[in-house]
Amino acid sequence: MINGAVTLPLDLAELSFSASGNSLVRRSVLPSGVRIVSEKVPGARSATIGYWVAVGSRDELPETYGSTHFLEHLLFKGTPTRSALDIAVSFDAVGGEHNAMTAKEYTCYYAKVQDRDLPMAVDVIADMLTSSLLDPTEFETERGVILEELAMADDDPADVTSERFFEAVLGDHPLGRPIGGDAETIGAVSREAVWNHYRANYRAQDLVITVAGAVDHDELVTGVINALKRADWNLDAEASPVARRSGTGELVERGSALTVVQRPIEQANVLMGVAGLAAADPRRATLTVLNSIFGGGMSSRLFQEIREKRGLAYSVYSFSPSYSDAGLFGIYAGCSPAKVSQVSELMLSELRRLGTDGVTAEEMRRAAGQLSGASALALEDSDTRMSRLGRSEITLGEFVDLDESLRRIALVTPEGVRELAEELAARPLSIAAVGTVDENAFTGLAESPVSAR
């Protein structure tokens, strides 16, 4: 059983340890740089597998913005041995689920199947990832599909607010760009550019395979090796796994103080916040507790003050995404346009009060219970465990099990929460809003660090 986090050195060929709940984690780094990580969960009858590549939207060149997401779509469109229909039928015929996700720092192709169907999933996803044809006709067809996807997102005010918020907080930082690009970049990108992006980033040393649930690690490794060899990958050529991104978190330069997108809709969507913490920041546990107390549930300060006491909004919450070298702390509310000014001032006032008055022992106890229970329930799903393995390998360089996560949360102090809230409240504020919104509603809020009146 582990005691503390387990580091994942890139130059260590084999690693094995037991984690909380008596799961068995094993990790193999092949000479070619391929990394294979599994978590065998007692009693599981299914498994979730993910093929990860440590390239995301932040890694694109200006002429290829959106190409990582474009490529994700194309890998489902066929290989020399499987058509797009063959790929879909492989999983549908066994009641499995398969999909992919493009993020800002990685791309993952994943599936969930019964234990007996795991070898099939290993083989099919390997074929997709290594041998996609990027057929020119399919390329143009999928261009149309992605343009429709972007149009659908642009019709969703919450999506628009989120994209404008990231741009406002992160400015020119690559993390501030939309993951899918935009209609202009997708309309202009060439097949050759996407093909070059594919060949440059989908290599053995970039590949991480993670499986959680009913899995035999040795059989998994053998299956992966055989699948990659069938694709003519040279697994005998020695290469070190691609280096992880720098974990040095530095405050990014704010892009803008206020962005308002006028839309004739009933509600105003308001997002405000500041630069947050990077994934490896030692205060991440403190921020997790802070977020729980401030806006992480129905008993949070935001929910109680703005929805329960005043009835000003239906949805109000806070969130704190993190990346290798940056992060955000955001506050969201959807409310009537006439209430934007009042709701915005209340949200910022609560953050400021958290930094001046601190938190109570009861709030700390409640946050610990909420985070403990939510974490334990999430780990009932092999999808969550598979994703944890992938993020541990690609971003953090360490594996943190449930017991260690709860130990870190238990070490968080009320003063630590107050100090971090005070620091966040002093950072330059960005606001993004979508709806029939008067910019004057934010007067005095976004020109300077957080100040509620």
Short mmCIF file of N, CA and C in Angstrom, two decimals, residues 116-261:
data_model
loop_
_atom_site.label_atom_id
_atom_site.label_comp_id
_atom_site.label_asym_id
_atom_site.label_seq_id
_atom_site.Cartn_x
_atom_site.Cartn_y
_atom_site.Cartn_z
N ARG A 116 -14.00 -9.14 -21.16
CA ARG A 116 -13.67 -10.05 -22.25
C ARG A 116 -13.43 -9.33 -23.57
N ASP A 117 -13.91 -8.09 -23.67
CA ASP A 117 -13.77 -7.34 -24.91
C ASP A 117 -12.60 -6.35 -24.89
N LEU A 118 -11.84 -6.34 -23.81
CA LEU A 118 -10.72 -5.40 -23.72
C LEU A 118 -9.68 -5.63 -24.83
N PRO A 119 -9.31 -6.87 -25.17
CA PRO A 119 -8.35 -7.06 -26.27
C PRO A 119 -8.82 -6.42 -27.58
N MET A 120 -10.13 -6.49 -27.85
CA MET A 120 -10.67 -5.85 -29.05
C MET A 120 -10.47 -4.35 -28.99
N ALA A 121 -10.76 -3.74 -27.83
CA ALA A 121 -10.62 -2.30 -27.69
C ALA A 121 -9.16 -1.88 -27.86
N VAL A 122 -8.25 -2.66 -27.28
CA VAL A 122 -6.81 -2.38 -27.44
C VAL A 122 -6.46 -2.33 -28.92
N ASP A 123 -6.95 -3.30 -29.67
CA ASP A 123 -6.59 -3.43 -31.08
C ASP A 123 -7.22 -2.35 -31.94
N VAL A 124 -8.51 -2.09 -31.74
CA VAL A 124 -9.22 -1.13 -32.60
C VAL A 124 -8.69 0.29 -32.39
N ILE A 125 -8.53 0.69 -31.14
CA ILE A 125 -8.07 2.06 -30.91
C ILE A 125 -6.62 2.22 -31.37
N ALA A 126 -5.81 1.20 -31.19
CA ALA A 126 -4.43 1.26 -31.70
C ALA A 126 -4.43 1.45 -33.20
N ASP A 127 -5.30 0.74 -33.89
CA ASP A 127 -5.39 0.86 -35.34
C ASP A 127 -5.81 2.28 -35.74
N MET A 128 -6.81 2.82 -35.05
CA MET A 128 -7.26 4.19 -35.32
C MET A 128 -6.13 5.19 -35.14
N LEU A 129 -5.42 5.05 -34.03
CA LEU A 129 -4.43 6.05 -33.65
C LEU A 129 -3.18 5.99 -34.53
N THR A 130 -2.81 4.80 -34.95
CA THR A 130 -1.56 4.65 -35.70
C THR A 130 -1.72 4.69 -37.20
N SER A 131 -2.91 4.36 -37.71
CA SER A 131 -3.03 4.07 -39.14
C SER A 131 -4.15 4.81 -39.84
N SER A 132 -4.56 5.94 -39.31
CA SER A 132 -5.63 6.69 -39.94
C SER A 132 -5.23 7.11 -41.35
N LEU A 133 -6.18 7.04 -42.27
CA LEU A 133 -5.91 7.39 -43.66
C LEU A 133 -5.98 8.90 -43.92
N LEU A 134 -6.76 9.60 -43.11
CA LEU A 134 -7.03 11.01 -43.37
C LEU A 134 -7.42 11.20 -44.83
N ASP A 135 -8.35 10.37 -45.27
CA ASP A 135 -8.81 10.38 -46.65
C ASP A 135 -9.27 11.79 -47.05
N PRO A 136 -8.82 12.29 -48.21
CA PRO A 136 -9.17 13.66 -48.62
C PRO A 136 -10.67 13.93 -48.68
N THR A 137 -11.44 12.95 -49.16
CA THR A 137 -12.88 13.15 -49.22
C THR A 137 -13.49 13.20 -47.82
N GLU A 138 -13.05 12.27 -46.95
CA GLU A 138 -13.53 12.27 -45.56
C GLU A 138 -13.09 13.56 -44.86
N PHE A 139 -11.91 14.06 -45.23
CA PHE A 139 -11.40 15.28 -44.62
C PHE A 139 -12.37 16.44 -44.87
N GLU A 140 -12.82 16.58 -46.11
CA GLU A 140 -13.72 17.69 -46.43
C GLU A 140 -15.09 17.48 -45.81
N THR A 141 -15.54 16.21 -45.76
CA THR A 141 -16.82 15.94 -45.11
C THR A 141 -16.76 16.32 -43.63
N GLU A 142 -15.66 15.94 -42.99
CA GLU A 142 -15.54 16.21 -41.56
C GLU A 142 -15.33 17.69 -41.28
N ARG A 143 -14.74 18.40 -42.23
CA ARG A 143 -14.62 19.85 -42.07
C ARG A 143 -16.02 20.45 -41.88
N GLY A 144 -16.96 19.98 -42.69
CA GLY A 144 -18.33 20.45 -42.55
C GLY A 144 -18.94 20.09 -41.22
N VAL A 145 -18.66 18.87 -40.73
CA VAL A 145 -19.18 18.44 -39.43
C VAL A 145 -18.64 19.33 -38.31
N ILE A 146 -17.34 19.64 -38.37
CA ILE A 146 -16.74 20.46 -37.31
C ILE A 146 -17.26 21.89 -37.37
N LEU A 147 -17.46 22.41 -38.56
CA LEU A 147 -18.05 23.75 -38.67
C LEU A 147 -19.45 23.78 -38.06
N GLU A 148 -20.21 22.69 -38.23
CA GLU A 148 -21.52 22.61 -37.59
C GLU A 148 -21.39 22.52 -36.07
N GLU A 149 -20.38 21.79 -35.61
CA GLU A 149 -20.14 21.69 -34.17
C GLU A 149 -19.81 23.06 -33.59
N LEU A 150 -18.96 23.81 -34.29
CA LEU A 150 -18.61 25.15 -33.82
C LEU A 150 -19.83 26.07 -33.83
N ALA A 151 -20.67 25.93 -34.86
CA ALA A 151 -21.88 26.75 -34.92
C ALA A 151 -22.81 26.41 -33.77
N MET A 152 -22.91 25.11 -33.44
CA MET A 152 -23.76 24.70 -32.32
C MET A 152 -23.25 25.30 -31.01
N ALA A 153 -21.93 25.27 -30.83
CA ALA A 153 -21.35 25.85 -29.61
C ALA A 153 -21.57 27.36 -29.57
N ASP A 154 -21.52 28.00 -30.73
CA ASP A 154 -21.71 29.45 -30.77
C ASP A 154 -23.15 29.84 -30.48
N ASP A 155 -24.07 28.88 -30.63
CA ASP A 155 -25.47 29.13 -30.27
C ASP A 155 -25.73 28.92 -28.78
N ASP A 156 -24.75 28.37 -28.08
CA ASP A 156 -24.89 28.11 -26.65
C ASP A 156 -24.23 29.25 -25.88
N PRO A 157 -25.00 30.09 -25.21
CA PRO A 157 -24.39 31.24 -24.53
C PRO A 157 -23.41 30.86 -23.44
N ALA A 158 -23.63 29.71 -22.80
CA ALA A 158 -22.69 29.27 -21.77
C ALA A 158 -21.33 28.95 -22.38
N ASP A 159 -21.34 28.29 -23.55
CA ASP A 159 -20.08 27.99 -24.24
C ASP A 159 -19.37 29.26 -24.67
N VAL A 160 -20.13 30.20 -25.21
CA VAL A 160 -19.54 31.46 -25.66
C VAL A 160 -18.92 32.20 -24.48
N THR A 161 -19.63 32.24 -23.37
CA THR A 161 -19.12 32.92 -22.19
C THR A 161 -17.82 32.27 -21.71
N SER A 162 -17.79 30.95 -21.71
CA SER A 162 -16.59 30.24 -21.27
C SER A 162 -15.39 30.55 -22.15
N GLU A 163 -15.58 30.53 -23.48
CA GLU A 163 -14.48 30.82 -24.39
C GLU A 163 -13.98 32.25 -24.21
N ARG A 164 -14.90 33.19 -24.08
CA ARG A 164 -14.47 34.58 -23.90
C ARG A 164 -13.78 34.77 -22.55
N PHE A 165 -14.20 34.01 -21.55
CA PHE A 165 -13.59 34.11 -20.23
C PHE A 165 -12.14 33.63 -20.26
N PHE A 166 -11.90 32.48 -20.89
CA PHE A 166 -10.53 31.97 -20.99
C PHE A 166 -9.64 32.98 -21.72
N GLU A 167 -10.15 33.56 -22.79
CA GLU A 167 -9.37 34.55 -23.52
C GLU A 167 -9.09 35.78 -22.66
N ALA A 168 -10.10 36.18 -21.88
CA ALA A 168 -9.95 37.38 -21.06
C ALA A 168 -8.91 37.19 -19.95
N VAL A 169 -8.95 36.03 -19.30
CA VAL A 169 -8.04 35.79 -18.19
C VAL A 169 -6.63 35.48 -18.67
N LEU A 170 -6.52 34.63 -19.69
CA LEU A 170 -5.21 34.12 -20.10
C LEU A 170 -4.57 34.90 -21.23
N GLY A 171 -5.28 35.79 -21.85
CA GLY A 171 -4.69 36.66 -22.84
C GLY A 171 -4.04 35.92 -23.99
N ASP A 172 -2.77 36.24 -24.26
CA ASP A 172 -2.05 35.65 -25.38
C ASP A 172 -1.45 34.29 -25.05
N HIS A 173 -1.63 33.81 -23.83
CA HIS A 173 -1.12 32.49 -23.48
C HIS A 173 -1.83 31.44 -24.35
N PRO A 174 -1.10 30.43 -24.84
CA PRO A 174 -1.73 29.41 -25.69
C PRO A 174 -2.94 28.73 -25.06
N LEU A 175 -3.00 28.67 -23.73
CA LEU A 175 -4.14 28.06 -23.07
C LEU A 175 -5.42 28.88 -23.25
N GLY A 176 -5.29 30.13 -23.64
CA GLY A 176 -6.46 30.98 -23.80
C GLY A 176 -7.21 30.76 -25.09
N ARG A 177 -6.61 30.01 -26.03
CA ARG A 177 -7.25 29.79 -27.32
C ARG A 177 -8.37 28.75 -27.22
N PRO A 178 -9.41 28.90 -28.05
CA PRO A 178 -10.46 27.87 -28.10
C PRO A 178 -9.89 26.54 -28.59
N ILE A 179 -10.31 25.45 -27.98
CA ILE A 179 -9.80 24.13 -28.34
C ILE A 179 -10.12 23.78 -29.79
N GLY A 180 -11.30 24.12 -30.25
CA GLY A 180 -11.72 23.73 -31.59
C GLY A 180 -11.37 24.69 -32.69
N GLY A 181 -10.60 25.77 -32.36
CA GLY A 181 -10.38 26.80 -33.35
C GLY A 181 -11.65 27.59 -33.59
N ASP A 182 -11.75 28.22 -34.76
CA ASP A 182 -12.98 28.92 -35.11
C ASP A 182 -13.30 28.64 -36.58
N ALA A 183 -14.42 29.18 -37.03
CA ALA A 183 -14.86 28.89 -38.39
C ALA A 183 -13.81 29.30 -39.42
N GLU A 184 -13.12 30.38 -39.17
CA GLU A 184 -12.11 30.85 -40.12
C GLU A 184 -10.92 29.89 -40.20
N THR A 185 -10.40 29.48 -39.05
CA THR A 185 -9.22 28.61 -39.07
C THR A 185 -9.57 27.22 -39.57
N ILE A 186 -10.75 26.70 -39.19
CA ILE A 186 -11.15 25.36 -39.66
C ILE A 186 -11.44 25.42 -41.16
N GLY A 187 -12.02 26.50 -41.62
CA GLY A 187 -12.30 26.62 -43.04
C GLY A 187 -11.05 26.71 -43.89
N ALA A 188 -9.96 27.18 -43.28
CA ALA A 188 -8.73 27.41 -44.05
C ALA A 188 -7.71 26.29 -43.92
N VAL A 189 -7.75 25.50 -42.85
CA VAL A 189 -6.69 24.52 -42.60
C VAL A 189 -6.69 23.46 -43.70
N SER A 190 -5.49 23.07 -44.11
CA SER A 190 -5.36 22.09 -45.19
C SER A 190 -5.16 20.69 -44.64
N ARG A 191 -5.45 19.71 -45.47
CA ARG A 191 -5.21 18.32 -45.08
C ARG A 191 -3.72 18.11 -44.81
N GLU A 192 -2.87 18.73 -45.61
CA GLU A 192 -1.42 18.56 -45.43
C GLU A 192 -0.99 19.06 -44.05
N ALA A 193 -1.54 20.18 -43.60
CA ALA A 193 -1.18 20.73 -42.30
C ALA A 193 -1.62 19.78 -41.18
N VAL A 194 -2.83 19.23 -41.30
CA VAL A 194 -3.30 18.30 -40.28
C VAL A 194 -2.49 17.01 -40.34
N TRP A 195 -2.17 16.55 -41.54
CA TRP A 195 -1.35 15.34 -41.69
C TRP A 195 0.02 15.53 -41.03
N ASN A 196 0.65 16.68 -41.26
CA ASN A 196 1.96 16.95 -40.66
C ASN A 196 1.86 17.01 -39.14
N HIS A 197 0.75 17.57 -38.65
CA HIS A 197 0.52 17.62 -37.20
C HIS A 197 0.39 16.20 -36.65
N TYR A 198 -0.29 15.35 -37.38
CA TYR A 198 -0.48 13.94 -37.01
C TYR A 198 0.86 13.22 -36.94
N ARG A 199 1.65 13.32 -37.99
CA ARG A 199 2.91 12.58 -38.04
C ARG A 199 3.92 13.11 -37.02
N ALA A 200 3.85 14.39 -36.71
CA ALA A 200 4.82 14.98 -35.78
C ALA A 200 4.53 14.65 -34.33
N ASN A 201 3.27 14.38 -34.00
CA ASN A 201 2.89 14.25 -32.59
C ASN A 201 2.37 12.88 -32.18
N TYR A 202 2.06 12.03 -33.13
CA TYR A 202 1.55 10.70 -32.80
C TYR A 202 2.68 9.69 -33.02
N ARG A 203 3.59 9.66 -32.05
CA ARG A 203 4.77 8.80 -32.11
C ARG A 203 4.81 7.94 -30.85
N ALA A 204 5.67 6.93 -30.87
CA ALA A 204 5.75 6.02 -29.72
C ALA A 204 6.06 6.77 -28.43
N GLN A 205 6.99 7.71 -28.49
CA GLN A 205 7.40 8.41 -27.26
C GLN A 205 6.35 9.38 -26.75
N ASP A 206 5.33 9.65 -27.56
CA ASP A 206 4.22 10.52 -27.14
C ASP A 206 3.06 9.75 -26.55
N LEU A 207 3.06 8.43 -26.73
CA LEU A 207 1.87 7.63 -26.44
C LEU A 207 1.83 7.11 -25.01
N VAL A 208 0.67 7.28 -24.38
CA VAL A 208 0.40 6.74 -23.05
C VAL A 208 -0.90 5.95 -23.14
N ILE A 209 -0.89 4.69 -22.69
CA ILE A 209 -2.10 3.87 -22.64
C ILE A 209 -2.44 3.61 -21.19
N THR A 210 -3.66 3.93 -20.79
CA THR A 210 -4.09 3.68 -19.41
C THR A 210 -5.36 2.83 -19.43
N VAL A 211 -5.43 1.89 -18.50
CA VAL A 211 -6.61 1.03 -18.37
C VAL A 211 -6.94 0.88 -16.89
N ALA A 212 -8.21 0.97 -16.56
CA ALA A 212 -8.65 0.78 -15.18
C ALA A 212 -9.86 -0.15 -15.17
N GLY A 213 -9.90 -1.03 -14.18
CA GLY A 213 -11.01 -1.97 -14.03
C GLY A 213 -10.51 -3.39 -14.03
N ALA A 214 -11.16 -4.23 -14.82
CA ALA A 214 -10.78 -5.65 -14.91
C ALA A 214 -9.68 -5.78 -15.96
N VAL A 215 -8.45 -5.76 -15.54
CA VAL A 215 -7.33 -5.76 -16.48
C VAL A 215 -6.18 -6.57 -15.92
N ASP A 216 -5.57 -7.38 -16.78
CA ASP A 216 -4.33 -8.08 -16.47
C ASP A 216 -3.20 -7.31 -17.16
N HIS A 217 -2.28 -6.78 -16.39
CA HIS A 217 -1.28 -5.88 -16.96
C HIS A 217 -0.40 -6.56 -18.00
N ASP A 218 0.04 -7.75 -17.71
CA ASP A 218 0.92 -8.45 -18.65
C ASP A 218 0.23 -8.70 -19.98
N GLU A 219 -1.04 -9.11 -19.92
CA GLU A 219 -1.80 -9.32 -21.16
C GLU A 219 -2.01 -8.00 -21.89
N LEU A 220 -2.22 -6.94 -21.13
CA LEU A 220 -2.39 -5.62 -21.74
C LEU A 220 -1.14 -5.21 -22.49
N VAL A 221 0.02 -5.34 -21.86
CA VAL A 221 1.28 -4.95 -22.50
C VAL A 221 1.49 -5.76 -23.78
N THR A 222 1.26 -7.07 -23.70
CA THR A 222 1.42 -7.92 -24.89
C THR A 222 0.47 -7.49 -26.00
N GLY A 223 -0.78 -7.19 -25.64
CA GLY A 223 -1.75 -6.76 -26.63
C GLY A 223 -1.38 -5.44 -27.29
N VAL A 224 -0.89 -4.50 -26.50
CA VAL A 224 -0.49 -3.20 -27.04
C VAL A 224 0.69 -3.37 -28.00
N ILE A 225 1.69 -4.13 -27.57
CA ILE A 225 2.87 -4.35 -28.42
C ILE A 225 2.47 -4.98 -29.75
N ASN A 226 1.64 -6.00 -29.69
CA ASN A 226 1.21 -6.67 -30.92
C ASN A 226 0.43 -5.72 -31.83
N ALA A 227 -0.44 -4.92 -31.23
CA ALA A 227 -1.25 -3.99 -32.03
C ALA A 227 -0.38 -2.94 -32.70
N LEU A 228 0.59 -2.42 -31.99
CA LEU A 228 1.47 -1.40 -32.56
C LEU A 228 2.39 -1.98 -33.62
N LYS A 229 2.81 -3.21 -33.42
CA LYS A 229 3.65 -3.86 -34.44
C LYS A 229 2.86 -4.11 -35.72
N ARG A 230 1.59 -4.43 -35.59
CA ARG A 230 0.77 -4.62 -36.78
C ARG A 230 0.66 -3.33 -37.59
N ALA A 231 0.85 -2.22 -36.91
CA ALA A 231 0.82 -0.93 -37.60
C ALA A 231 2.20 -0.52 -38.10
N ASP A 232 3.15 -1.46 -37.98
CA ASP A 232 4.53 -1.22 -38.44
C ASP A 232 5.24 -0.15 -37.64
N TRP A 233 4.83 0.04 -36.39
CA TRP A 233 5.61 0.91 -35.52
C TRP A 233 6.87 0.17 -35.09
N ASN A 234 7.99 0.84 -35.15
CA ASN A 234 9.26 0.24 -34.77
C ASN A 234 9.44 0.37 -33.26
N LEU A 235 9.07 -0.67 -32.54
CA LEU A 235 9.17 -0.64 -31.09
C LEU A 235 10.55 -1.03 -30.59
N ASP A 236 11.43 -1.40 -31.52
CA ASP A 236 12.79 -1.75 -31.12
C ASP A 236 13.70 -0.53 -31.09
N ALA A 237 13.30 0.52 -31.78
CA ALA A 237 14.08 1.75 -31.76
C ALA A 237 13.92 2.43 -30.41
N GLU A 238 15.01 2.63 -29.72
CA GLU A 238 14.93 3.18 -28.37
C GLU A 238 14.70 4.69 -28.41
N ALA A 239 13.82 5.13 -27.54
CA ALA A 239 13.52 6.56 -27.41
C ALA A 239 13.00 6.81 -26.01
N SER A 240 13.30 7.97 -25.47
CA SER A 240 12.79 8.34 -24.16
C SER A 240 11.39 8.92 -24.31
N PRO A 241 10.51 8.66 -23.35
CA PRO A 241 9.19 9.29 -23.41
C PRO A 241 9.32 10.80 -23.51
N VAL A 242 8.40 11.42 -24.21
CA VAL A 242 8.44 12.87 -24.35
C VAL A 242 8.41 13.51 -22.97
N ALA A 243 9.22 14.54 -22.80
CA ALA A 243 9.32 15.20 -21.49
C ALA A 243 8.00 15.85 -21.13
N ARG A 244 7.70 15.84 -19.84
CA ARG A 244 6.49 16.53 -19.38
C ARG A 244 6.70 18.04 -19.46
N ARG A 245 5.60 18.74 -19.56
CA ARG A 245 5.67 20.20 -19.62
C ARG A 245 6.21 20.74 -18.30
N SER A 246 6.77 21.91 -18.38
CA SER A 246 7.27 22.58 -17.18
C SER A 246 6.12 22.80 -16.20
N GLY A 247 6.35 22.47 -14.94
CA GLY A 247 5.33 22.66 -13.92
C GLY A 247 5.46 23.98 -13.20
N THR A 248 6.30 24.86 -13.72
CA THR A 248 6.48 26.16 -13.09
C THR A 248 5.29 27.05 -13.38
N GLY A 249 4.52 27.32 -12.37
CA GLY A 249 3.34 28.15 -12.56
C GLY A 249 3.66 29.63 -12.39
N GLU A 250 3.39 30.41 -13.40
CA GLU A 250 3.61 31.83 -13.34
C GLU A 250 2.32 32.55 -13.70
N LEU A 251 2.09 33.68 -13.06
CA LEU A 251 0.89 34.44 -13.38
C LEU A 251 0.97 34.93 -14.82
N VAL A 252 -0.09 34.72 -15.56
CA VAL A 252 -0.13 35.15 -16.95
C VAL A 252 -0.65 36.58 -17.03
N GLU A 253 -0.36 37.22 -18.12
CA GLU A 253 -0.82 38.60 -18.30
C GLU A 253 -2.27 38.60 -18.75
N ARG A 254 -3.09 39.31 -18.05
CA ARG A 254 -4.51 39.35 -18.34
C ARG A 254 -4.77 39.83 -19.76
N GLY A 255 -5.71 39.17 -20.43
CA GLY A 255 -6.04 39.57 -21.80
C GLY A 255 -6.93 40.80 -21.85
N SER A 256 -7.97 40.82 -21.03
CA SER A 256 -8.87 41.97 -21.01
C SER A 256 -9.61 42.01 -19.69
N ALA A 257 -10.08 43.18 -19.32
CA ALA A 257 -10.83 43.33 -18.08
C ALA A 257 -12.30 42.98 -18.28
N LEU A 258 -12.85 43.35 -19.44
CA LEU A 258 -14.29 43.16 -19.65
C LEU A 258 -14.57 42.82 -21.11
N THR A 259 -15.33 41.74 -21.31
CA THR A 259 -15.79 41.36 -22.64
C THR A 259 -17.29 41.09 -22.56
N VAL A 260 -18.05 41.80 -23.35
CA VAL A 260 -19.50 41.62 -23.37
C VAL A 260 -19.93 41.28 -24.79
N VAL A 261 -20.64 40.17 -24.93
CA VAL A 261 -21.19 39.74 -26.22
C VAL A 261 -22.70 39.91 -26.16
#
